[in-house]
Coordinates of C-alpha atoms and ligand atoms in Angstrom, one line a residue:
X1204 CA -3.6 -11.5 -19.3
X1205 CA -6.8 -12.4 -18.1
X1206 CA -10.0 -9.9 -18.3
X1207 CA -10.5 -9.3 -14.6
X1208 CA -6.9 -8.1 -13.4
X1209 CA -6.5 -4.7 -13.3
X1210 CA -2.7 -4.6 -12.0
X1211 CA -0.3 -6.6 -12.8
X1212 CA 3.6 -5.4 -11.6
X1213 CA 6.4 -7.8 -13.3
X1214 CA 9.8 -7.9 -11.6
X1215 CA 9.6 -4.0 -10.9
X1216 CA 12.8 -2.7 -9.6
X1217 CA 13.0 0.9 -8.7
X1218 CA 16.2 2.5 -7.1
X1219 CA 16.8 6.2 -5.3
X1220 CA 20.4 8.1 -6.9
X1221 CA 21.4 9.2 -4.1
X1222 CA 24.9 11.0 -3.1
X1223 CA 25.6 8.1 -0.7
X1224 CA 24.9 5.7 -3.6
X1225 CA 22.1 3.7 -5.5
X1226 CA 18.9 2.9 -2.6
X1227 CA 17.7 -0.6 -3.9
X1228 CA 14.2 0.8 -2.8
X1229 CA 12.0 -1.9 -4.9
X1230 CA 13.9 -5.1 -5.7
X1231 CA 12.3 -7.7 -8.3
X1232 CA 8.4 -7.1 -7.0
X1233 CA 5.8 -9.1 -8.6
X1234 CA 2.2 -8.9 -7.7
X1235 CA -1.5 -8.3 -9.2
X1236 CA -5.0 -7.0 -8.3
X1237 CA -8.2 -8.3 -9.2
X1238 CA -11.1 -5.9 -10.3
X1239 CA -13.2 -5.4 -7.1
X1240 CA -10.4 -6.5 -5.0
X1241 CA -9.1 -5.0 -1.9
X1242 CA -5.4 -6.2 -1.2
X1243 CA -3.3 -5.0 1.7
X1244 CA 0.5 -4.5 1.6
X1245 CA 2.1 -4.9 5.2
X1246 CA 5.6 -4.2 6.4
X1247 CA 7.8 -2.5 8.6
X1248 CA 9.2 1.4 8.1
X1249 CA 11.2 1.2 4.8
X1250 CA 10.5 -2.1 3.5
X1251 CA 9.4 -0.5 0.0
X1252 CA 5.4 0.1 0.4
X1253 CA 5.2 3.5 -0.5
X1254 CA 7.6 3.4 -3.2
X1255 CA 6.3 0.2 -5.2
X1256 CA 2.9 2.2 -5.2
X1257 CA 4.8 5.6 -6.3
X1258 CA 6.5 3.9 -8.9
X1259 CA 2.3 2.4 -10.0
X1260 CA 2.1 6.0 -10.5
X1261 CA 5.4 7.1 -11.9
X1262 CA 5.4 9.7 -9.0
X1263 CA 9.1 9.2 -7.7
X1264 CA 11.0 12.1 -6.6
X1265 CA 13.5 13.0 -8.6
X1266 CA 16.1 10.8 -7.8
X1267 CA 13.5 7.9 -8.3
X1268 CA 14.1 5.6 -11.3
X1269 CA 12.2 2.7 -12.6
X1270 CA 15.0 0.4 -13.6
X1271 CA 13.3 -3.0 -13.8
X1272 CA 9.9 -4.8 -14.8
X1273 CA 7.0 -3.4 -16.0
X1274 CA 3.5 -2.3 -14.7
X1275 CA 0.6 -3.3 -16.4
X1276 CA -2.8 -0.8 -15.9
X1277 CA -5.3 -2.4 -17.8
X1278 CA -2.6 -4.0 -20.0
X1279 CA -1.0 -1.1 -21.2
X1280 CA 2.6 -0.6 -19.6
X1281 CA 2.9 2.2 -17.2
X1282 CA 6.4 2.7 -17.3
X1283 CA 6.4 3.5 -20.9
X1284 CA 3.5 6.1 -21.1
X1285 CA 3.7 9.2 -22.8
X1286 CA 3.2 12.3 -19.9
X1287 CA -0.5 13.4 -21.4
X1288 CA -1.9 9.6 -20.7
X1289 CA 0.5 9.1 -17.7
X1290 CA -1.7 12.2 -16.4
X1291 CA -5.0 11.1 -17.9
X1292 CA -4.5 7.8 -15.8
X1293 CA -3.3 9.6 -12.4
X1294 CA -6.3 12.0 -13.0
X1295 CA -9.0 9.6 -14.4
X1296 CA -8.1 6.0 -13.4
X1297 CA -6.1 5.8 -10.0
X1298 CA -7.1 7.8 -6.7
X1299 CA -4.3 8.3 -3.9
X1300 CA -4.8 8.8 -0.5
X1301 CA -0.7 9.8 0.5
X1302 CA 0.8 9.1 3.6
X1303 CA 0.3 12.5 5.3
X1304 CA -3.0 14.0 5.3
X1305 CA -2.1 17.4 6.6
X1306 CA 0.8 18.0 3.8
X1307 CA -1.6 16.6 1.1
X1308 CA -4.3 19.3 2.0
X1309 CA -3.0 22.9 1.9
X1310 CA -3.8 24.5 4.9
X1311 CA -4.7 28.0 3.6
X1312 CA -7.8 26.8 1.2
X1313 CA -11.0 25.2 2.3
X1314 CA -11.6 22.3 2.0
X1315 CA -14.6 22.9 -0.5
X1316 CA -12.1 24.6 -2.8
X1317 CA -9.9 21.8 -2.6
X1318 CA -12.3 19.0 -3.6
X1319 CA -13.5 21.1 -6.6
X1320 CA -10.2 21.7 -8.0
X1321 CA -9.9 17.8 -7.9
X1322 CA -12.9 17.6 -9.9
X1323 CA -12.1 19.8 -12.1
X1324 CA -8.9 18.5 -12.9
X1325 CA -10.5 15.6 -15.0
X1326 CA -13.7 17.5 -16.1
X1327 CA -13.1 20.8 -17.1
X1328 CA -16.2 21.6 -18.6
X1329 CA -18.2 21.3 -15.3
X1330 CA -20.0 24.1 -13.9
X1331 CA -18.9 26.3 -10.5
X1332 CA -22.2 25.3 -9.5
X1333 CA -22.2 21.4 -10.5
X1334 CA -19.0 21.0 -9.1
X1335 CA -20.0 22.2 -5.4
X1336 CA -22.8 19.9 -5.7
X1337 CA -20.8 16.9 -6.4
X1338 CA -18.4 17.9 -3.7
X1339 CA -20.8 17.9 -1.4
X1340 CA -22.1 14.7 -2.5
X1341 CA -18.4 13.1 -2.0
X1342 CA -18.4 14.2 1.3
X1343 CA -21.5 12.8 2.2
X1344 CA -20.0 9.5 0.4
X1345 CA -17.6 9.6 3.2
X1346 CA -19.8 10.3 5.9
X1347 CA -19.0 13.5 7.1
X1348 CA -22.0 14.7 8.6
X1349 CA -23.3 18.1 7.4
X1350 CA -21.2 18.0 4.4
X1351 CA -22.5 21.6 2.9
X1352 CA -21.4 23.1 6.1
X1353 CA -17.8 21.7 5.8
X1354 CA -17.2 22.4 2.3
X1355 CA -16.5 25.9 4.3
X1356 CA -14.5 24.2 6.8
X1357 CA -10.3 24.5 6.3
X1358 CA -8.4 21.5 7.1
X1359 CA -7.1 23.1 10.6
X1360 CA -10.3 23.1 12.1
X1361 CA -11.3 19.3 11.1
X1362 CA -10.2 16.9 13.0
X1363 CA -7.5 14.0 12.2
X1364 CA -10.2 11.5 11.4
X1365 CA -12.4 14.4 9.0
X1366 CA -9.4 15.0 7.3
X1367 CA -8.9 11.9 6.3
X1368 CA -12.2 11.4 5.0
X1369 CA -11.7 14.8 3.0
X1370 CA -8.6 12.5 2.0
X1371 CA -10.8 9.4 0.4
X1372 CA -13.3 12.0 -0.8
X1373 CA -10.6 13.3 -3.1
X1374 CA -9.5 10.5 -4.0
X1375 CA -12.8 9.2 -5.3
X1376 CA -13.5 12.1 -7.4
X1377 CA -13.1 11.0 -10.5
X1378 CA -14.8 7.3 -9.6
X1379 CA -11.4 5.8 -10.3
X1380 CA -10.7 2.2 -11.0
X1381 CA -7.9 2.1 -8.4
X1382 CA -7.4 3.7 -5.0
X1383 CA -4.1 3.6 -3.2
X1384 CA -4.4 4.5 0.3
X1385 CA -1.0 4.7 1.9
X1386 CA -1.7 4.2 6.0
X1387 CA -4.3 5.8 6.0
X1388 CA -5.4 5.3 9.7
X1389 CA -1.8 5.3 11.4
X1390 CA -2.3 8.5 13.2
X1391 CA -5.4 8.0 14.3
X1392 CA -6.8 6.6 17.6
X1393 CA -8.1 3.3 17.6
X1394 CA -12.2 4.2 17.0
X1395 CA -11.8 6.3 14.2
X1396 CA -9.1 4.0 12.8
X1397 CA -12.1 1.1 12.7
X1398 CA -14.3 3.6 11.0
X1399 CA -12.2 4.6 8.3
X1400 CA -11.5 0.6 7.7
X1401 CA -15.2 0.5 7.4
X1402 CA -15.8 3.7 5.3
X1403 CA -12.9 1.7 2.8
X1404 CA -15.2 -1.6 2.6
X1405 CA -17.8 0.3 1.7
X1406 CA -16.5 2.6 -0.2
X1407 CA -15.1 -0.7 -2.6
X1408 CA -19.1 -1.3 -2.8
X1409 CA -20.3 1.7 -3.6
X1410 CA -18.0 2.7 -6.5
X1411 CA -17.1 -0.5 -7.5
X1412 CA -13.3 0.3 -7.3
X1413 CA -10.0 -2.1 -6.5
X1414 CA -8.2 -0.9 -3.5
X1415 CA -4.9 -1.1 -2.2
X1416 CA -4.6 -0.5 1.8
X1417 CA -1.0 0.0 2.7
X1418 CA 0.3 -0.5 6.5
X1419 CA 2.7 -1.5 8.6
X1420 CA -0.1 -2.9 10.7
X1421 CA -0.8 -7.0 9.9
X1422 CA -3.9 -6.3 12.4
X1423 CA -5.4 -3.5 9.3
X1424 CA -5.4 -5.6 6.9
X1425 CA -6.8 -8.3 8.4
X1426 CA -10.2 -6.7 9.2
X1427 CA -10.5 -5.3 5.6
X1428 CA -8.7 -7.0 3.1
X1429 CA -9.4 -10.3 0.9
X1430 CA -5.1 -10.8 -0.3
X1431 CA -2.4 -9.8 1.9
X1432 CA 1.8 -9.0 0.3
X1433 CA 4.0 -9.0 2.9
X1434 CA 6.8 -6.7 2.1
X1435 CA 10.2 -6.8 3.4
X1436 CA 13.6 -5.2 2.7
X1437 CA 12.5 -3.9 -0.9
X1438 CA 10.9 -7.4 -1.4
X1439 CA 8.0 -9.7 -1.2
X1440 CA 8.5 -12.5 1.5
X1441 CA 4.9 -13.4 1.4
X1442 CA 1.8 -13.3 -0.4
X1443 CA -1.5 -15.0 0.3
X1444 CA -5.6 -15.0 1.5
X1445 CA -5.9 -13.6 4.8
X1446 CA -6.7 -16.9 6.3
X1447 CA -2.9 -18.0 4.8
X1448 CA -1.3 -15.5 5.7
X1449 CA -2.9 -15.7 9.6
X1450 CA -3.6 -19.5 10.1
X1451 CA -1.1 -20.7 7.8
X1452 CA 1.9 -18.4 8.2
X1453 CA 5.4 -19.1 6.1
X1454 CA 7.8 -16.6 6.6
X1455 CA 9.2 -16.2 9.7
X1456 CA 9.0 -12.2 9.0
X1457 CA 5.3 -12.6 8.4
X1458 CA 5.7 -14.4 12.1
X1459 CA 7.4 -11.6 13.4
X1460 CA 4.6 -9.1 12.3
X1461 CA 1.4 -11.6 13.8
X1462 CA 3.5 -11.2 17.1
X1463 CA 3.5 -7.7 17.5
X1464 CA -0.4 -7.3 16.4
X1465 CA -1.8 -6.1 20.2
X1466 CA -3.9 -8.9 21.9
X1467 CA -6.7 -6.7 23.1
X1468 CA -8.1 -9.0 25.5
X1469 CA -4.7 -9.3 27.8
X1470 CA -5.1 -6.5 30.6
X1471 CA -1.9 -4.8 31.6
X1472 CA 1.5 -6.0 32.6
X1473 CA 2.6 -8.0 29.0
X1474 CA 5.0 -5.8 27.2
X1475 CA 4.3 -5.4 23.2
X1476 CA 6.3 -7.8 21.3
X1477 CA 8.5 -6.3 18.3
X1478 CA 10.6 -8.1 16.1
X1479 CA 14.5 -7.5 17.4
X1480 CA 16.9 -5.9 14.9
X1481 CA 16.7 -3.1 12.3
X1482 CA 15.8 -3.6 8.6
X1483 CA 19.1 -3.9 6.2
X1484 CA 20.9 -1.3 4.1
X1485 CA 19.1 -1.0 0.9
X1486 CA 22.4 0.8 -0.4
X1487 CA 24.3 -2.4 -0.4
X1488 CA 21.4 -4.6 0.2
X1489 CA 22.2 -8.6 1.5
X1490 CA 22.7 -11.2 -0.9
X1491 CA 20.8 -13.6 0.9
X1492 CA 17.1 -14.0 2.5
X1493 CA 17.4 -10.2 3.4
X1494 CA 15.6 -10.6 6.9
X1495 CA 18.4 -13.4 7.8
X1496 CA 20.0 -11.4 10.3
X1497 CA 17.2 -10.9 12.1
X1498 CA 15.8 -14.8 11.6
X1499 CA 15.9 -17.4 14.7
X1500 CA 15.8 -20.3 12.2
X1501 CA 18.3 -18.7 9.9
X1502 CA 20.7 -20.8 7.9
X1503 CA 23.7 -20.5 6.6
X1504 CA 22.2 -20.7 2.8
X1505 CA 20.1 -18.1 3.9
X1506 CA 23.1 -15.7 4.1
X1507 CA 24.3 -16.1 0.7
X1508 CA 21.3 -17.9 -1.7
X1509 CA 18.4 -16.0 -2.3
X1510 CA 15.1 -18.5 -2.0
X1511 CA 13.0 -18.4 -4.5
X1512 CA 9.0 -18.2 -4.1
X1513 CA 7.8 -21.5 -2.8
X1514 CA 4.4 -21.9 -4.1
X1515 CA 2.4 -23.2 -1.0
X1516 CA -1.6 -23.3 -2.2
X1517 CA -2.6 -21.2 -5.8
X1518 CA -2.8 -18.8 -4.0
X1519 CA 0.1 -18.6 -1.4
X1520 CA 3.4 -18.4 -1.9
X1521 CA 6.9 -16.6 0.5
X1522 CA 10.6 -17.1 -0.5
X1523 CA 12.2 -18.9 2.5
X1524 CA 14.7 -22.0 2.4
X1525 CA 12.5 -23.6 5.0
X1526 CA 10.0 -24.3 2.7
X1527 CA 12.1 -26.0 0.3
X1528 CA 11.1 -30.0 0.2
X1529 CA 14.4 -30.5 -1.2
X1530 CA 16.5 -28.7 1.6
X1531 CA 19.2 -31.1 2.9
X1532 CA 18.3 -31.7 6.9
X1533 CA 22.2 -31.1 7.3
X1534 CA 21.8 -27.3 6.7
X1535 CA 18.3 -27.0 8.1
X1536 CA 20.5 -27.5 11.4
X1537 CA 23.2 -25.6 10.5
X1538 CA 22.1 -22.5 12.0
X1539 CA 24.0 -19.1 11.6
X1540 CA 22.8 -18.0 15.1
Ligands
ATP70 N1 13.4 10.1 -2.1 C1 14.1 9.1 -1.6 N2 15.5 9.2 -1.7 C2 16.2 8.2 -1.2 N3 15.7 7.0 -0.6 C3 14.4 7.0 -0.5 C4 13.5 8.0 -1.0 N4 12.2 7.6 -0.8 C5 12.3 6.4 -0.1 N5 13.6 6.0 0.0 C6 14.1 4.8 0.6 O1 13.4 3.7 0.0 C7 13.2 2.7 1.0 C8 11.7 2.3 0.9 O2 11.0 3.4 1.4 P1 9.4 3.4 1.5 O3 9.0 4.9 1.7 O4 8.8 2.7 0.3 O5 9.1 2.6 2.8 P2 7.7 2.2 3.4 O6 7.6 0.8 3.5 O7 6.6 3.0 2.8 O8 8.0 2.8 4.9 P3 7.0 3.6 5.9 O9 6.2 2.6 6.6 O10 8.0 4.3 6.8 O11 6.2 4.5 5.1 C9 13.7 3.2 2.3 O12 14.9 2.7 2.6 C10 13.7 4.7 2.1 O13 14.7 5.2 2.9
MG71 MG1 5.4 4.5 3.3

């Protein structure tokens, strides 16, 4: 492994045991992260972002088991850390920002109180006093604007934009190495979405930090991230530079998702595009390409044959038959549609 990656995830698998039977959540994920590097994981509901980034962390619900791959922090394997350095790292090393703000703040505590407790959790030996002052100082990091004032504040009476700035605040506590944030600007409106994106550039800047920016918006990523993995179905179909991934698309899932990014600039009267279909069962998943049912240039190898990664620049690479120099034109036209 070379110095500068941070992450590296081989072949992770992770599955839900579930009464209805075994969720194929994660299915044979490879991908890493660059020190400094902000990469952005895009997908639609359910396609396995939130759990490949749990399993990072080791923290699946109950039912959650790593069964494949490994996950490589700095080299050392996180799926077969002991619990004290499994904490050390989710304490010390990686910083979160979860899904849902409001369940990930308690509601009865202010928000001052909150923070500290964070802080505390990796330093105990920090005073009442020193600990309010580098509160305060995170919040200003984040740019909320009379940040003594709001270490009084509770969550209820911030609003959804603050909180998630409370959110990154928390997250950066402890200067980590790493810093998930999982959609962190889906609820908001459009302006505060843009300054979050910003307040995550700069953020990468100022604590010198790798970040991973999950969303189910291809529009996000492109305005702050460097890499883009293109999840679907439990899987990577695509992986490149933003420019690859916008100008040089591959998979036709990765097409689907540029199509529904709003155009801004057409006024009124053009309904949003959105790819048709549903995602498949990840309790029996497909044997095949797993978005073939909902491919217009599916084929019939599609259905049955997995394609492997077709590796398109150093850099770029997405697991569709289409690619494949070698494909016999006869079932290029052989269509399943
Ligand atoms: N605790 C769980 N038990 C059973 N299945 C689960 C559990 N958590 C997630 N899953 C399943 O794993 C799959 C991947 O879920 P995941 O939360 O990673 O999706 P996602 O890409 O983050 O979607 P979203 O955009 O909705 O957050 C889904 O099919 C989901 O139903
Ligand atoms: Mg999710």
């Amino acid at each position: 492994m070379t110095v500068d990656k941070l992450l590296e995830v081989n072949n992770l698998r992770t599955s839900f045991f579930t009464f209805s039977g075994e969720v194929q959540a994660v299915r044979d994920v490879s991908f890493s992260l660059n020190r400094g590097e902000i990469i952005g994981v895009v997908g639609e509901s359910g396609s396995g972002k939130s759990v490949t980034f749990l399993s990072v962390t080791r923290l699946l619900s109950e039912s959650g088991k790593i069964v494949g791959g490994n996950i490589l922090f700095e080299g050392e394997d996180v799926t077969q850390m002991p619990t004290l350095k499994l904490r050390k790292l989710r304490n010390n090393q990686i910083g979160m920002v979860f899904q849902e703000p409001m369940t990930s703040l308690n509601p009865t505590l202010r928000v001052g109180t909150q923070i500290i407790e964070r802080i505390k959790a990796f330093n105990k030996r920090i005073s009442n006093r020193e600990a309010s002052k580098r509160a305060e100082q995170l919040l200003e990091m984040v740019r909320i604007p009379e940040a003594r004032k709001h270490l009084n504040s509770y969550p209820y009476e911030m609003s959804g934009g603050m909180r998630q700035r409370v959110m990154f605040a928390m997250a950066i506590a402890c200067n980590p190495k790493l810093l998930i944030a999982d959609e962190p600007t889906t609820a908001l409106d459009v302006t505060i979405q843009k300054q979050i994106l910003k307040l995550i550039g700069s953020l990468r800047d100022e604590i010198n930090t790798s970040i991973i920016l999950i969303t189910h918006d291809l529009g996000v990523v492109a305005e702050t991230c460097e890499r883009v993995v293109v999840m679907y179905g439990g899987m990577i179909m695509e992986e490149g530079l933003v420019d690859e991934i916008f100008y040089e698309t591959a998979h036709q899932y990765t097409v689907g998702l540029k199509k529904s990014i709003p155009d801004v600039n057409k006024v009124g009267g053009t309904r949003l595009f959105s790819i048709s279909g549903s995602p498949p069962s990840l309790i029996d998943p497909p044997k095949g390409c797993p978005f073939t049912a909902r491919c217009d240039k599916a084929m019939r190898v599609c259905v049955n044959h997995c394609p492997p990664y077709f590796q398109l620049s150093p850099t770029h690479r997405s697991m569709c038959w289409l690619l494949d120099p070698e494909m016999p034109s006869n079932l290029a036209v052989e269509s399943v549609q």
